[in-house]
Amino acid sequence: MSNIIELKNNSNMNIHMSNGTTSVFITVLGLSGTRLAKTDDEKKLLVWILEKDQSKCGIGTVGFAISEMPWVKENFENQKIFMLEVVKGVKEKLGWETLDYTPNEKIIFPCIDTFSDMVKELKKADIDENAIEEWENACENSEPMFNGYPVCKEHNVLLTIFGCHVCND
């Protein structure tokens, strides 16, 4: 089994990753992004990504379309800039010192580069507002993102309904 991350549903722009690579991919995005996020909109994007936790959702079931992320149309360009900064942080290994392993750059960096290309390619018209609304409606008031966006004390990564993605990995 594997996971596919694509620009939008049925897009030719995509990343095919093994389950292990997917977990590391999400971990390094979360580590970098949590350290860089300042606004609630930025933190919400990261929580959405970090919820793609195979230890809780099942292996091979966490692929997604970037167009389904909780983008805010009024702040879309700033959010894209933020996500590209997150990618830059991954390449600088931001937060990796908290891991008990070293991610394989030869495997992860090409995936991160393709993710960056897809973020650059995403247009405001591509945003899947139905998917965003469905996710937001499924969220409960008790979830961490509605309670100040707490972070894991050990990994300094945003918590999700499943806890810390890095601890779970």
mmCIF file with all atom_site columns, C-alpha atoms in Angstrom:
data_model
loop_
_atom_site.group_PDB
_atom_site.id
_atom_site.type_symbol
_atom_site.label_atom_id
_atom_site.label_alt_id
_atom_site.label_comp_id
_atom_site.label_asym_id
_atom_site.label_entity_id
_atom_site.label_seq_id
_atom_site.pdbx_PDB_ins_code
_atom_site.Cartn_x
_atom_site.Cartn_y
_atom_site.Cartn_z
_atom_site.occupancy
_atom_site.B_iso_or_equiv
_atom_site.pdbx_formal_charge
_atom_site.auth_seq_id
_atom_site.auth_comp_id
_atom_site.auth_asym_id
_atom_site.auth_atom_id
_atom_site.pdbx_PDB_model_num
ATOM 1   C CA . MET A 1 1   ? 0.000   0.000  0.000   1.00 0.00 ? 1   MET A CA 1
ATOM 2   C CA . SER A 1 2   ? 1.015   3.587  -0.475  1.00 0.00 ? 2   SER A CA 1
ATOM 3   C CA . ASN A 1 3   ? -0.339  7.115  -0.388  1.00 0.00 ? 3   ASN A CA 1
ATOM 4   C CA . ILE A 1 4   ? -0.791  9.694  -3.108  1.00 0.00 ? 4   ILE A CA 1
ATOM 5   C CA . ILE A 1 5   ? -0.662  13.425 -2.563  1.00 0.00 ? 5   ILE A CA 1
ATOM 6   C CA . GLU A 1 6   ? -1.979  15.319 -5.548  1.00 0.00 ? 6   GLU A CA 1
ATOM 7   C CA . LEU A 1 7   ? -2.554  18.913 -6.565  1.00 0.00 ? 7   LEU A CA 1
ATOM 8   C CA . LYS A 1 8   ? -6.288  18.338 -6.936  1.00 0.00 ? 8   LYS A CA 1
ATOM 9   C CA . ASN A 1 9   ? -8.426  15.259 -7.427  1.00 0.00 ? 9   ASN A CA 1
ATOM 10  C CA . ASN A 1 10  ? -7.395  13.255 -10.494 1.00 0.00 ? 10  ASN A CA 1
ATOM 11  C CA . SER A 1 11  ? -4.466  15.568 -11.176 1.00 0.00 ? 11  SER A CA 1
ATOM 12  C CA . ASN A 1 12  ? -1.392  14.494 -13.094 1.00 0.00 ? 12  ASN A CA 1
ATOM 13  C CA . MET A 1 13  ? 0.699   16.421 -10.552 1.00 0.00 ? 13  MET A CA 1
ATOM 14  C CA . ASN A 1 14  ? 1.193   14.044 -7.650  1.00 0.00 ? 14  ASN A CA 1
ATOM 15  C CA . ILE A 1 15  ? 3.562   12.269 -5.299  1.00 0.00 ? 15  ILE A CA 1
ATOM 16  C CA . HIS A 1 16  ? 3.400   8.495  -4.743  1.00 0.00 ? 16  HIS A CA 1
ATOM 17  C CA . MET A 1 17  ? 4.957   7.566  -1.396  1.00 0.00 ? 17  MET A CA 1
ATOM 18  C CA . SER A 1 18  ? 5.348   4.406  0.629   1.00 0.00 ? 18  SER A CA 1
ATOM 19  C CA . ASN A 1 19  ? 3.608   4.399  3.989   1.00 0.00 ? 19  ASN A CA 1
ATOM 20  C CA . GLY A 1 20  ? 6.898   4.976  5.820   1.00 0.00 ? 20  GLY A CA 1
ATOM 21  C CA . THR A 1 21  ? 7.877   7.854  3.555   1.00 0.00 ? 21  THR A CA 1
ATOM 22  C CA . THR A 1 22  ? 4.425   9.392  4.014   1.00 0.00 ? 22  THR A CA 1
ATOM 23  C CA . SER A 1 23  ? 4.797   9.338  7.811   1.00 0.00 ? 23  SER A CA 1
ATOM 24  C CA . VAL A 1 24  ? 8.202   11.003 7.637   1.00 0.00 ? 24  VAL A CA 1
ATOM 25  C CA . PHE A 1 25  ? 6.925   13.518 5.058   1.00 0.00 ? 25  PHE A CA 1
ATOM 26  C CA . ILE A 1 26  ? 4.077   14.585 7.348   1.00 0.00 ? 26  ILE A CA 1
ATOM 27  C CA . THR A 1 27  ? 6.382   14.628 10.374  1.00 0.00 ? 27  THR A CA 1
ATOM 28  C CA . VAL A 1 28  ? 8.968   16.942 8.795   1.00 0.00 ? 28  VAL A CA 1
ATOM 29  C CA . LEU A 1 29  ? 6.266   19.286 7.459   1.00 0.00 ? 29  LEU A CA 1
ATOM 30  C CA . GLY A 1 30  ? 4.766   19.409 10.955  1.00 0.00 ? 30  GLY A CA 1
ATOM 31  C CA . LEU A 1 31  ? 8.093   20.041 12.669  1.00 0.00 ? 31  LEU A CA 1
ATOM 32  C CA . SER A 1 32  ? 9.042   22.857 10.314  1.00 0.00 ? 32  SER A CA 1
ATOM 33  C CA . GLY A 1 33  ? 5.580   24.366 10.093  1.00 0.00 ? 33  GLY A CA 1
ATOM 34  C CA . THR A 1 34  ? 4.892   24.446 13.813  1.00 0.00 ? 34  THR A CA 1
ATOM 35  C CA . ARG A 1 35  ? 8.088   26.404 14.366  1.00 0.00 ? 35  ARG A CA 1
ATOM 36  C CA . LEU A 1 36  ? 7.145   28.906 11.643  1.00 0.00 ? 36  LEU A CA 1
ATOM 37  C CA . ALA A 1 37  ? 3.363   29.265 12.087  1.00 0.00 ? 37  ALA A CA 1
ATOM 38  C CA . LYS A 1 38  ? 2.167   32.517 13.579  1.00 0.00 ? 38  LYS A CA 1
ATOM 39  C CA . THR A 1 39  ? -1.483  32.851 12.548  1.00 0.00 ? 39  THR A CA 1
ATOM 40  C CA . ASP A 1 40  ? -4.452  30.590 13.203  1.00 0.00 ? 40  ASP A CA 1
ATOM 41  C CA . ASP A 1 41  ? -4.842  30.072 9.437   1.00 0.00 ? 41  ASP A CA 1
ATOM 42  C CA . GLU A 1 42  ? -1.255  28.797 9.221   1.00 0.00 ? 42  GLU A CA 1
ATOM 43  C CA . LYS A 1 43  ? -1.699  26.523 12.229  1.00 0.00 ? 43  LYS A CA 1
ATOM 44  C CA . LYS A 1 44  ? -4.959  25.172 10.813  1.00 0.00 ? 44  LYS A CA 1
ATOM 45  C CA . LEU A 1 45  ? -3.191  24.129 7.585   1.00 0.00 ? 45  LEU A CA 1
ATOM 46  C CA . LEU A 1 46  ? -0.646  22.212 9.653   1.00 0.00 ? 46  LEU A CA 1
ATOM 47  C CA . VAL A 1 47  ? -3.197  20.541 11.904  1.00 0.00 ? 47  VAL A CA 1
ATOM 48  C CA . TRP A 1 48  ? -5.025  19.371 8.774   1.00 0.00 ? 48  TRP A CA 1
ATOM 49  C CA . ILE A 1 49  ? -1.809  17.826 7.416   1.00 0.00 ? 49  ILE A CA 1
ATOM 50  C CA . LEU A 1 50  ? -0.824  16.344 10.785  1.00 0.00 ? 50  LEU A CA 1
ATOM 51  C CA . GLU A 1 51  ? -4.221  14.637 11.059  1.00 0.00 ? 51  GLU A CA 1
ATOM 52  C CA . LYS A 1 52  ? -3.074  12.402 8.197   1.00 0.00 ? 52  LYS A CA 1
ATOM 53  C CA . ASP A 1 53  ? -1.785  10.041 10.882  1.00 0.00 ? 53  ASP A CA 1
ATOM 54  C CA . GLN A 1 54  ? -1.534  6.453  9.639   1.00 0.00 ? 54  GLN A CA 1
ATOM 55  C CA . SER A 1 55  ? -1.196  5.108  13.179  1.00 0.00 ? 55  SER A CA 1
ATOM 56  C CA . LYS A 1 56  ? -4.764  6.317  13.793  1.00 0.00 ? 56  LYS A CA 1
ATOM 57  C CA . CYS A 1 57  ? -6.366  6.399  10.313  1.00 0.00 ? 57  CYS A CA 1
ATOM 58  C CA . GLY A 1 58  ? -4.821  3.233  8.902   1.00 0.00 ? 58  GLY A CA 1
ATOM 59  C CA . ILE A 1 59  ? -1.833  2.690  6.646   1.00 0.00 ? 59  ILE A CA 1
ATOM 60  C CA . GLY A 1 60  ? -2.247  3.647  3.032   1.00 0.00 ? 60  GLY A CA 1
ATOM 61  C CA . THR A 1 61  ? -5.313  5.799  3.754   1.00 0.00 ? 61  THR A CA 1
ATOM 62  C CA . VAL A 1 62  ? -3.908  9.286  4.282   1.00 0.00 ? 62  VAL A CA 1
ATOM 63  C CA . GLY A 1 63  ? -3.315  10.530 0.749   1.00 0.00 ? 63  GLY A CA 1
ATOM 64  C CA . PHE A 1 64  ? -4.871  13.879 -0.069  1.00 0.00 ? 64  PHE A CA 1
ATOM 65  C CA . ALA A 1 65  ? -5.321  16.646 -2.600  1.00 0.00 ? 65  ALA A CA 1
ATOM 66  C CA . ILE A 1 66  ? -3.621  19.939 -1.762  1.00 0.00 ? 66  ILE A CA 1
ATOM 67  C CA . SER A 1 67  ? -6.765  21.679 -3.017  1.00 0.00 ? 67  SER A CA 1
ATOM 68  C CA . GLU A 1 68  ? -8.654  20.126 -0.061  1.00 0.00 ? 68  GLU A CA 1
ATOM 69  C CA . MET A 1 69  ? -6.454  21.766 2.566   1.00 0.00 ? 69  MET A CA 1
ATOM 70  C CA . PRO A 1 70  ? -8.200  24.498 4.615   1.00 0.00 ? 70  PRO A CA 1
ATOM 71  C CA . TRP A 1 71  ? -7.080  27.424 2.485   1.00 0.00 ? 71  TRP A CA 1
ATOM 72  C CA . VAL A 1 72  ? -8.769  30.779 3.111   1.00 0.00 ? 72  VAL A CA 1
ATOM 73  C CA . LYS A 1 73  ? -9.438  32.485 -0.214  1.00 0.00 ? 73  LYS A CA 1
ATOM 74  C CA . GLU A 1 74  ? -8.993  35.980 1.268   1.00 0.00 ? 74  GLU A CA 1
ATOM 75  C CA . ASN A 1 75  ? -5.565  35.006 2.608   1.00 0.00 ? 75  ASN A CA 1
ATOM 76  C CA . PHE A 1 76  ? -4.607  32.445 -0.030  1.00 0.00 ? 76  PHE A CA 1
ATOM 77  C CA . GLU A 1 77  ? -1.422  34.070 -1.347  1.00 0.00 ? 77  GLU A CA 1
ATOM 78  C CA . ASN A 1 78  ? -0.050  34.580 2.174   1.00 0.00 ? 78  ASN A CA 1
ATOM 79  C CA . GLN A 1 79  ? -0.852  30.965 3.033   1.00 0.00 ? 79  GLN A CA 1
ATOM 80  C CA . LYS A 1 80  ? 0.973   29.766 -0.083  1.00 0.00 ? 80  LYS A CA 1
ATOM 81  C CA . ILE A 1 81  ? 4.015   31.840 0.889   1.00 0.00 ? 81  ILE A CA 1
ATOM 82  C CA . PHE A 1 82  ? 3.840   30.297 4.360   1.00 0.00 ? 82  PHE A CA 1
ATOM 83  C CA . MET A 1 83  ? 3.679   26.728 2.999   1.00 0.00 ? 83  MET A CA 1
ATOM 84  C CA . LEU A 1 84  ? 6.692   27.439 0.784   1.00 0.00 ? 84  LEU A CA 1
ATOM 85  C CA . GLU A 1 85  ? 8.548   28.690 3.880   1.00 0.00 ? 85  GLU A CA 1
ATOM 86  C CA . VAL A 1 86  ? 7.585   25.441 5.624   1.00 0.00 ? 86  VAL A CA 1
ATOM 87  C CA . VAL A 1 87  ? 9.141   23.516 2.718   1.00 0.00 ? 87  VAL A CA 1
ATOM 88  C CA . LYS A 1 88  ? 12.278  25.647 3.009   1.00 0.00 ? 88  LYS A CA 1
ATOM 89  C CA . GLY A 1 89  ? 12.365  24.833 6.729   1.00 0.00 ? 89  GLY A CA 1
ATOM 90  C CA . VAL A 1 90  ? 12.161  21.116 5.946   1.00 0.00 ? 90  VAL A CA 1
ATOM 91  C CA . LYS A 1 91  ? 15.166  21.462 3.635   1.00 0.00 ? 91  LYS A CA 1
ATOM 92  C CA . GLU A 1 92  ? 16.982  23.218 6.513   1.00 0.00 ? 92  GLU A CA 1
ATOM 93  C CA . LYS A 1 93  ? 15.986  20.298 8.796   1.00 0.00 ? 93  LYS A CA 1
ATOM 94  C CA . LEU A 1 94  ? 14.038  22.573 11.117  1.00 0.00 ? 94  LEU A CA 1
ATOM 95  C CA . GLY A 1 95  ? 12.962  20.581 14.182  1.00 0.00 ? 95  GLY A CA 1
ATOM 96  C CA . TRP A 1 96  ? 14.732  17.383 13.159  1.00 0.00 ? 96  TRP A CA 1
ATOM 97  C CA . GLU A 1 97  ? 16.833  17.483 16.333  1.00 0.00 ? 97  GLU A CA 1
ATOM 98  C CA . THR A 1 98  ? 13.751  16.313 18.268  1.00 0.00 ? 98  THR A CA 1
ATOM 99  C CA . LEU A 1 99  ? 13.565  13.050 16.296  1.00 0.00 ? 99  LEU A CA 1
ATOM 100 C CA . ASP A 1 100 ? 15.180  9.803  17.420  1.00 0.00 ? 100 ASP A CA 1
ATOM 101 C CA . TYR A 1 101 ? 16.097  9.056  13.798  1.00 0.00 ? 101 TYR A CA 1
ATOM 102 C CA . THR A 1 102 ? 17.429  10.992 10.828  1.00 0.00 ? 102 THR A CA 1
ATOM 103 C CA . PRO A 1 103 ? 15.056  11.236 7.862   1.00 0.00 ? 103 PRO A CA 1
ATOM 104 C CA . ASN A 1 104 ? 16.570  10.018 4.594   1.00 0.00 ? 104 ASN A CA 1
ATOM 105 C CA . GLU A 1 105 ? 17.075  13.218 2.591   1.00 0.00 ? 105 GLU A CA 1
ATOM 106 C CA . LYS A 1 106 ? 17.490  11.316 -0.680  1.00 0.00 ? 106 LYS A CA 1
ATOM 107 C CA . ILE A 1 107 ? 13.945  10.013 -0.286  1.00 0.00 ? 107 ILE A CA 1
ATOM 108 C CA . ILE A 1 108 ? 12.182  12.903 1.486   1.00 0.00 ? 108 ILE A CA 1
ATOM 109 C CA . PHE A 1 109 ? 13.633  15.939 -0.313  1.00 0.00 ? 109 PHE A CA 1
ATOM 110 C CA . PRO A 1 110 ? 12.400  14.972 -3.807  1.00 0.00 ? 110 PRO A CA 1
ATOM 111 C CA . CYS A 1 111 ? 8.904   14.495 -2.337  1.00 0.00 ? 111 CYS A CA 1
ATOM 112 C CA . ILE A 1 112 ? 9.153   17.863 -0.593  1.00 0.00 ? 112 ILE A CA 1
ATOM 113 C CA . ASP A 1 113 ? 10.301  19.479 -3.858  1.00 0.00 ? 113 ASP A CA 1
ATOM 114 C CA . THR A 1 114 ? 7.291   18.080 -5.721  1.00 0.00 ? 114 THR A CA 1
ATOM 115 C CA . PHE A 1 115 ? 4.991   19.225 -2.902  1.00 0.00 ? 115 PHE A CA 1
ATOM 116 C CA . SER A 1 116 ? 6.497   22.710 -3.258  1.00 0.00 ? 116 SER A CA 1
ATOM 117 C CA . ASP A 1 117 ? 5.864   22.661 -7.010  1.00 0.00 ? 117 ASP A CA 1
ATOM 118 C CA . MET A 1 118 ? 2.238   21.687 -6.406  1.00 0.00 ? 118 MET A CA 1
ATOM 119 C CA . VAL A 1 119 ? 1.733   24.467 -3.844  1.00 0.00 ? 119 VAL A CA 1
ATOM 120 C CA . LYS A 1 120 ? 3.163   26.955 -6.356  1.00 0.00 ? 120 LYS A CA 1
ATOM 121 C CA . GLU A 1 121 ? 0.825   25.590 -9.047  1.00 0.00 ? 121 GLU A CA 1
ATOM 122 C CA . LEU A 1 122 ? -2.323  25.714 -6.880  1.00 0.00 ? 122 LEU A CA 1
ATOM 123 C CA . LYS A 1 123 ? -4.752  28.449 -7.914  1.00 0.00 ? 123 LYS A CA 1
ATOM 124 C CA . LYS A 1 124 ? -7.467  30.047 -5.841  1.00 0.00 ? 124 LYS A CA 1
ATOM 125 C CA . ALA A 1 125 ? -10.042 28.534 -8.223  1.00 0.00 ? 125 ALA A CA 1
ATOM 126 C CA . ASP A 1 126 ? -8.703  25.040 -7.378  1.00 0.00 ? 126 ASP A CA 1
ATOM 127 C CA . ILE A 1 127 ? -9.656  25.289 -3.698  1.00 0.00 ? 127 ILE A CA 1
ATOM 128 C CA . ASP A 1 128 ? -12.202 22.601 -2.824  1.00 0.00 ? 128 ASP A CA 1
ATOM 129 C CA . GLU A 1 129 ? -14.492 24.514 -0.484  1.00 0.00 ? 129 GLU A CA 1
ATOM 130 C CA . ASN A 1 130 ? -16.803 21.504 -0.036  1.00 0.00 ? 130 ASN A CA 1
ATOM 131 C CA . ALA A 1 131 ? -13.946 19.366 1.311   1.00 0.00 ? 131 ALA A CA 1
ATOM 132 C CA . ILE A 1 132 ? -12.869 22.170 3.641   1.00 0.00 ? 132 ILE A CA 1
ATOM 133 C CA . GLU A 1 133 ? -16.424 22.650 4.918   1.00 0.00 ? 133 GLU A CA 1
ATOM 134 C CA . GLU A 1 134 ? -16.830 18.902 5.451   1.00 0.00 ? 134 GLU A CA 1
ATOM 135 C CA . TRP A 1 135 ? -13.607 18.761 7.504   1.00 0.00 ? 135 TRP A CA 1
ATOM 136 C CA . GLU A 1 136 ? -14.502 21.828 9.558   1.00 0.00 ? 136 GLU A CA 1
ATOM 137 C CA . ASN A 1 137 ? -18.008 20.489 10.281  1.00 0.00 ? 137 ASN A CA 1
ATOM 138 C CA . ALA A 1 138 ? -16.540 17.176 11.450  1.00 0.00 ? 138 ALA A CA 1
ATOM 139 C CA . CYS A 1 139 ? -14.262 18.940 13.943  1.00 0.00 ? 139 CYS A CA 1
ATOM 140 C CA . GLU A 1 140 ? -15.473 19.035 17.526  1.00 0.00 ? 140 GLU A CA 1
ATOM 141 C CA . ASN A 1 141 ? -15.089 21.921 19.972  1.00 0.00 ? 141 ASN A CA 1
ATOM 142 C CA . SER A 1 142 ? -12.884 19.763 22.198  1.00 0.00 ? 142 SER A CA 1
ATOM 143 C CA . GLU A 1 143 ? -10.219 19.386 19.486  1.00 0.00 ? 143 GLU A CA 1
ATOM 144 C CA . PRO A 1 144 ? -6.825  21.002 20.121  1.00 0.00 ? 144 PRO A CA 1
ATOM 145 C CA . MET A 1 145 ? -7.190  23.545 17.312  1.00 0.00 ? 145 MET A CA 1
ATOM 146 C CA . PHE A 1 146 ? -10.191 25.036 19.132  1.00 0.00 ? 146 PHE A CA 1
ATOM 147 C CA . ASN A 1 147 ? -8.219  25.212 22.367  1.00 0.00 ? 147 ASN A CA 1
ATOM 148 C CA . GLY A 1 148 ? -5.278  27.459 21.581  1.00 0.00 ? 148 GLY A CA 1
ATOM 149 C CA . TYR A 1 149 ? -3.334  25.157 19.251  1.00 0.00 ? 149 TYR A CA 1
ATOM 150 C CA . PRO A 1 150 ? -1.302  23.300 21.908  1.00 0.00 ? 150 PRO A CA 1
ATOM 151 C CA . VAL A 1 151 ? 1.978   21.631 20.980  1.00 0.00 ? 151 VAL A CA 1
ATOM 152 C CA . CYS A 1 152 ? 3.725   18.454 22.091  1.00 0.00 ? 152 CYS A CA 1
ATOM 153 C CA . LYS A 1 153 ? 6.183   19.197 24.904  1.00 0.00 ? 153 LYS A CA 1
ATOM 154 C CA . GLU A 1 154 ? 8.720   16.727 23.493  1.00 0.00 ? 154 GLU A CA 1
ATOM 155 C CA . HIS A 1 155 ? 8.594   17.528 19.767  1.00 0.00 ? 155 HIS A CA 1
ATOM 156 C CA . ASN A 1 156 ? 7.146   21.060 19.688  1.00 0.00 ? 156 ASN A CA 1
ATOM 157 C CA . VAL A 1 157 ? 4.668   20.012 16.988  1.00 0.00 ? 157 VAL A CA 1
ATOM 158 C CA . LEU A 1 158 ? 1.008   21.012 16.892  1.00 0.00 ? 158 LEU A CA 1
ATOM 159 C CA . LEU A 1 159 ? -1.352  18.493 18.434  1.00 0.00 ? 159 LEU A CA 1
ATOM 160 C CA . THR A 1 160 ? -4.340  17.072 16.586  1.00 0.00 ? 160 THR A CA 1
ATOM 161 C CA . ILE A 1 161 ? -7.359  15.100 17.716  1.00 0.00 ? 161 ILE A CA 1
ATOM 162 C CA . PHE A 1 162 ? -4.972  12.099 17.581  1.00 0.00 ? 162 PHE A CA 1
ATOM 163 C CA . GLY A 1 163 ? -2.319  13.734 19.784  1.00 0.00 ? 163 GLY A CA 1
ATOM 164 C CA . CYS A 1 164 ? 1.240   14.240 18.549  1.00 0.00 ? 164 CYS A CA 1
ATOM 165 C CA . HIS A 1 165 ? 1.928   12.874 15.074  1.00 0.00 ? 165 HIS A CA 1
ATOM 166 C CA . VAL A 1 166 ? 5.623   12.430 15.924  1.00 0.00 ? 166 VAL A CA 1
ATOM 167 C CA . CYS A 1 167 ? 4.924   10.522 19.161  1.00 0.00 ? 167 CYS A CA 1
ATOM 168 C CA . ASN A 1 168 ? 2.454   8.307  17.276  1.00 0.00 ? 168 ASN A CA 1
ATOM 169 C CA . ASP A 1 169 ? 4.875   7.611  14.426  1.00 0.00 ? 169 ASP A CA 1
#
